[in-house]
Coordinates of C-alpha atoms and ligand atoms in Angstrom, one line a residue:
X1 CA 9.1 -30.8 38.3
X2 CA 7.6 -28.5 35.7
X3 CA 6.6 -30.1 32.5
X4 CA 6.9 -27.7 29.0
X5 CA 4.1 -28.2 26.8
X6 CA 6.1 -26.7 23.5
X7 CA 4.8 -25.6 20.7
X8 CA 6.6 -25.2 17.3
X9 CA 6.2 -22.5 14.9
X10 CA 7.9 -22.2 11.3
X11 CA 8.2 -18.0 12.1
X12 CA 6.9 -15.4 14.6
X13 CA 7.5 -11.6 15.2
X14 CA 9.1 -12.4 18.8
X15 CA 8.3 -15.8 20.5
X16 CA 8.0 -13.5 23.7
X17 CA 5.1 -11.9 22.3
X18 CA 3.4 -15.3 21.3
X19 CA 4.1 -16.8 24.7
X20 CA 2.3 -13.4 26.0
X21 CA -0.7 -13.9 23.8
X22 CA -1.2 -17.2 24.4
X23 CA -0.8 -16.8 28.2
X24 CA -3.6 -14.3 27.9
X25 CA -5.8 -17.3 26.3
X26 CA -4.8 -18.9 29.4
X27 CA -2.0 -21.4 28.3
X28 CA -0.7 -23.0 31.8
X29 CA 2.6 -22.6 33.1
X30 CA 5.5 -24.7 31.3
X31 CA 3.8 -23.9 27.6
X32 CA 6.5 -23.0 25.7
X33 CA 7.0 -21.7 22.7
X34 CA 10.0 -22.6 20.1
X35 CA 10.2 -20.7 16.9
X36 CA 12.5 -21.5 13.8
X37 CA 12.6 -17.5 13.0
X38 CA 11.8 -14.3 14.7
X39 CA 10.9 -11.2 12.4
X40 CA 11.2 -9.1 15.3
X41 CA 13.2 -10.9 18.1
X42 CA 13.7 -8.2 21.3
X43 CA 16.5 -8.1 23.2
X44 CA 16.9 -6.5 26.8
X45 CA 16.7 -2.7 26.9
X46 CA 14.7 -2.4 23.7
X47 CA 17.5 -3.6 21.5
X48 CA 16.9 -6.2 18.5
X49 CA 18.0 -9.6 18.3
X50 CA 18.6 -10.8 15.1
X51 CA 17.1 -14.0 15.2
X52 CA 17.8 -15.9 11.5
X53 CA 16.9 -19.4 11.1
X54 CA 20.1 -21.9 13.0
X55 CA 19.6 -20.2 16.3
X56 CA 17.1 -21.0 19.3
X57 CA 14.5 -19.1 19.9
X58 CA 12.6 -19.8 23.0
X59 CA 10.1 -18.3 24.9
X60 CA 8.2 -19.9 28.5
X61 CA 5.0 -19.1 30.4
X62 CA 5.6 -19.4 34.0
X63 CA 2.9 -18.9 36.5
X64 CA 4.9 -19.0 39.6
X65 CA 3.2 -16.7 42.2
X66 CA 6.1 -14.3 42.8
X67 CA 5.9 -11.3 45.5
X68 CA 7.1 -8.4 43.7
X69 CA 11.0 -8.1 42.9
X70 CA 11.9 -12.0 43.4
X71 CA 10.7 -12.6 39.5
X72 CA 14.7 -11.4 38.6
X73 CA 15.7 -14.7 40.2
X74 CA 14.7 -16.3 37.1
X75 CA 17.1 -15.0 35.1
X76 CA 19.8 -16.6 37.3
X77 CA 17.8 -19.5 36.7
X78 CA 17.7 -19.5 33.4
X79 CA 21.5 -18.8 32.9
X80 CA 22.3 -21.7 34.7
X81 CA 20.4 -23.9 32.8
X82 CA 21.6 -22.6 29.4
X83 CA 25.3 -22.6 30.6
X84 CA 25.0 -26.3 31.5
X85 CA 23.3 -27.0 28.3
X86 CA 25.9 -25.6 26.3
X87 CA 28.9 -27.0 28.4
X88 CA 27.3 -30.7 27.1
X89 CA 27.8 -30.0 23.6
X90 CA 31.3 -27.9 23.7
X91 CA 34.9 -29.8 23.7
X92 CA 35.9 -30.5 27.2
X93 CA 38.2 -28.0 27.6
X94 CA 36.0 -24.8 26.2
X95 CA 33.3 -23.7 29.2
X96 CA 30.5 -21.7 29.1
X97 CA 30.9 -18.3 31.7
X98 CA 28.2 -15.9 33.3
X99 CA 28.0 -12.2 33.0
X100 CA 25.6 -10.0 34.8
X101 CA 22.9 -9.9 34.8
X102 CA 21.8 -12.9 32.8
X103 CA 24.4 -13.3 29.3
X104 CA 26.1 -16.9 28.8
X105 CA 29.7 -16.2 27.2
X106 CA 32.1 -18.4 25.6
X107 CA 35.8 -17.5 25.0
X108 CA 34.5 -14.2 26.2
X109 CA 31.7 -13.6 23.3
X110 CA 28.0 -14.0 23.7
X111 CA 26.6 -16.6 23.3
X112 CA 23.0 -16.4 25.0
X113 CA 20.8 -13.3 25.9
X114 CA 17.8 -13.8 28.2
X115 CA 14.9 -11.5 27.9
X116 CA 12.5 -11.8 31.3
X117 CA 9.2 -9.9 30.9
X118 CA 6.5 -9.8 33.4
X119 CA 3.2 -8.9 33.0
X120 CA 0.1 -9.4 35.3
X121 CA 0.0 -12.9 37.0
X122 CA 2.8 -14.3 34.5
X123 CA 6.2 -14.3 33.8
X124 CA 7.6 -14.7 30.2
X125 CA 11.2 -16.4 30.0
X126 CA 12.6 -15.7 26.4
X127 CA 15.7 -17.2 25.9
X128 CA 18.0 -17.0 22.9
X129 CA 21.2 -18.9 22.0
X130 CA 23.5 -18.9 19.5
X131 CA 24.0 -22.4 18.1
X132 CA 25.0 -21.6 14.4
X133 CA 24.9 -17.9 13.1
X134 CA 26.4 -15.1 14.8
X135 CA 24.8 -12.3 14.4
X136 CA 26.9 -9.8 12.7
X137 CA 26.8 -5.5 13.6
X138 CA 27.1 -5.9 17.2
X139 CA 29.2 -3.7 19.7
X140 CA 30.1 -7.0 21.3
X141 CA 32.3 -10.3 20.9
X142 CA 29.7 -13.0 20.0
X143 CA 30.2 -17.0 19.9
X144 CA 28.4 -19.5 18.7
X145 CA 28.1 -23.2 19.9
X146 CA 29.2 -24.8 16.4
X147 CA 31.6 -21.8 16.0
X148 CA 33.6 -22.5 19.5
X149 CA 33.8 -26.3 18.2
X150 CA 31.0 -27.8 19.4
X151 CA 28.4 -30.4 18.1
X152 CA 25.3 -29.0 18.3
X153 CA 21.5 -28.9 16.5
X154 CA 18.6 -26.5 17.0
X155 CA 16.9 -29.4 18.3
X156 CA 19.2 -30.7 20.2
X157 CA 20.0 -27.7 22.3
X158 CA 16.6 -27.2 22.9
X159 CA 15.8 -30.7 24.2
X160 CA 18.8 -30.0 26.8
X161 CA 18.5 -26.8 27.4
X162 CA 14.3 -28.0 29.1
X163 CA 15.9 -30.7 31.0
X164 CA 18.5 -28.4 32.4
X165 CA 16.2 -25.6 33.2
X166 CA 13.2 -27.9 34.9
X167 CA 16.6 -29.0 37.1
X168 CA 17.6 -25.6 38.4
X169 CA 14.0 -24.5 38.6
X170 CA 13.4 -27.7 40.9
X171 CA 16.2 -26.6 43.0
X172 CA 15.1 -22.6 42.8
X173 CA 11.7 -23.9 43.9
X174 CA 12.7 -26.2 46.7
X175 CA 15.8 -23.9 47.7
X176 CA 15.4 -20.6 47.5
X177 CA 17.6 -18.2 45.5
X178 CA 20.7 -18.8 47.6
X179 CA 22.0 -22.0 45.8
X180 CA 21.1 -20.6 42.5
X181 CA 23.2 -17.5 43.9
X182 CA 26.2 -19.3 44.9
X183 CA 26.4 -21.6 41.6
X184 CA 25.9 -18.4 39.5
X185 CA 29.3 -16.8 41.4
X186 CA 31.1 -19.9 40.8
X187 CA 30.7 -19.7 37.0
X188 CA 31.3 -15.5 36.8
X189 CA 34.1 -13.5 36.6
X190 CA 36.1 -13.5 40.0
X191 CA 35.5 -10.6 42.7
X192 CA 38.4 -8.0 42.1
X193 CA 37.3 -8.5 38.1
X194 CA 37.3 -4.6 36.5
X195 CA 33.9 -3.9 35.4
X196 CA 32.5 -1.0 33.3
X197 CA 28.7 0.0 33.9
X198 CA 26.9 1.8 31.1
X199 CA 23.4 2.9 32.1
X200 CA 22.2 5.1 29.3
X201 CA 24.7 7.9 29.1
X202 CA 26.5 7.0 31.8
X203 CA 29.2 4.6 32.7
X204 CA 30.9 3.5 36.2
X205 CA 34.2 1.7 36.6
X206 CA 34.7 -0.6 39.5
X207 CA 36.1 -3.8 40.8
X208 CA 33.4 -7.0 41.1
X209 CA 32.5 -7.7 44.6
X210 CA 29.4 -10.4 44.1
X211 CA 25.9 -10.9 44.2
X212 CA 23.6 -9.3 46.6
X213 CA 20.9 -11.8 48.2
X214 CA 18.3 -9.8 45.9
X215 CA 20.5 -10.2 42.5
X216 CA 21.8 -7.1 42.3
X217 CA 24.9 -6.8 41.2
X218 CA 27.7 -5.0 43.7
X219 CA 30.9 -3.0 42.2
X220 CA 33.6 -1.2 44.6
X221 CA 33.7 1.9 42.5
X222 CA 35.4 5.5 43.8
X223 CA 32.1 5.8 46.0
X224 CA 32.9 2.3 47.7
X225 CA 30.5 -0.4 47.1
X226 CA 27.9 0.0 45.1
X227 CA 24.7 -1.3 44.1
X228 CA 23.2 -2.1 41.1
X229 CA 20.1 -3.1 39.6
X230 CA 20.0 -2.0 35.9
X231 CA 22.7 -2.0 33.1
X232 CA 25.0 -3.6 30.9
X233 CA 28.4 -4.8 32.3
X234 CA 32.0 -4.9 30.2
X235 CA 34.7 -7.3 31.6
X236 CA 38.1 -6.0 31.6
Ligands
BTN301 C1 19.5 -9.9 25.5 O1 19.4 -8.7 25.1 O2 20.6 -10.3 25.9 C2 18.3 -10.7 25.6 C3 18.0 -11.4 24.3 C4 16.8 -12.3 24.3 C5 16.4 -12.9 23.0 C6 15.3 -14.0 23.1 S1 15.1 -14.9 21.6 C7 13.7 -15.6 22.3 C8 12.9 -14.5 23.0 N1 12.1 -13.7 22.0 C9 12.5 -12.5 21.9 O3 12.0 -11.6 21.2 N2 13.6 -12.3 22.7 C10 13.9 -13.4 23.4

């Protein structure tokens, strides 16, 4: 099982970038680093993430050894974990949800963004989740876990959200992708679900089909089932 090595920091610009710089100093995989603040949190497809104090802000060195294209599967990974986390510290009845490609919902708003960045020999795992604040200007419904009733501390979300990602990443890593695959389906939207695409400019209806063995994500549009590998995905 991996063991995280996490460091603590009052503030950075993005805990990403940190994670990056210190993997170049040759920090081992599991180092993680946790910051209270980011000045200048990234989200995926160069958007910001507001990242105010009350939120986690987390960002892991993994040096798994990947062939090109399998480093996605992480993201799966990852959503898992942070959807089990979550679930421990909501009511009973409320449940975290998975969108493609890697955002944790619950009672259909964001609550978690993961922001996977590879470079060279290592893969950078950034994960952020709402636990008090929601960020305000979005496009999107957001949630928070305090906010959707739940009992929850920076802390405390951190220290499960670790256990639950060494767990999946033990199965990943013993596995292969496919259980990670399946559990992922059982927690998204069902197939027949109406999706909308955007991809820059352009945007693609179609019904949900499921997950190809690669992580893609299949729609049925007009042209009949299609594949995708980039994107951001609007339920309903
Ligand atoms: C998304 O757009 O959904 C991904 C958001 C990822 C945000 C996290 S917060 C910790 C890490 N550091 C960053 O700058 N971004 C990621």
């Amino acid at each position: 099982m991996i063991v995280f090595d996490v460091r603590h920091y009052d503030q950075v610009g993005s805990t990403n970038d940190e994670a990056l710089r210190l993997a170049r100093e040759g920090a081992g995989h599991g180092t993680a680093v946790h910051a209270d603040e980011q000045t200048d949190g990234r989200g995926r497809l160069s958007r910001r993430w507001l990242s105010p104090p009350g939120n986690l802000y987390l960002s892991i060195i993994l040096r798994l050894d990947l062939p090109p294209g399998r480093g996605v599967e992480i993201g799966f990974v990852a959503a898992l974990a942070v959807a089990d986390a979550i679930d421990a510290m909501l009511p009973r009845q409320v449940h975290a949800t998975l969108k493609w490609p890697n955002d944790v919902l619950v009672n259909d708003g964001k609550i978690s963004g993961i922001l996977l960045e590879q470079t060279d020999d290592v893969l950078i795992l950034g994960i952020g989740v709402n636990v008090l604040h929601p960020p305000s200007g979005l496009s999107y419904k957001v949630s928070t876990i305090v906010g959707s009733g739940g009992l929850a501390t920076v802390d405390g979300t951190l220290s499960r959200l670790l256990t639950a990602l060494a767990s999946w990443l033990d199965v990943w890593e013993h596995n292969g992708f496919d259980p990670v695959r399946t559990a992922w389906l059982a927690r998204a939207h069902p197939p027949g679900t109406l999706l909308r695409l955007t991809i820059g400019e352009r945007m693609t209806e179609g019904r949900f089909v499921g997950l190809a063995p690669d992580g893609a994500l299949i729609v049925e549009t007009e042209d009949g089932p299609t594949r995708f590998v980039a994107g951001d995905v609007g339920v309903g």
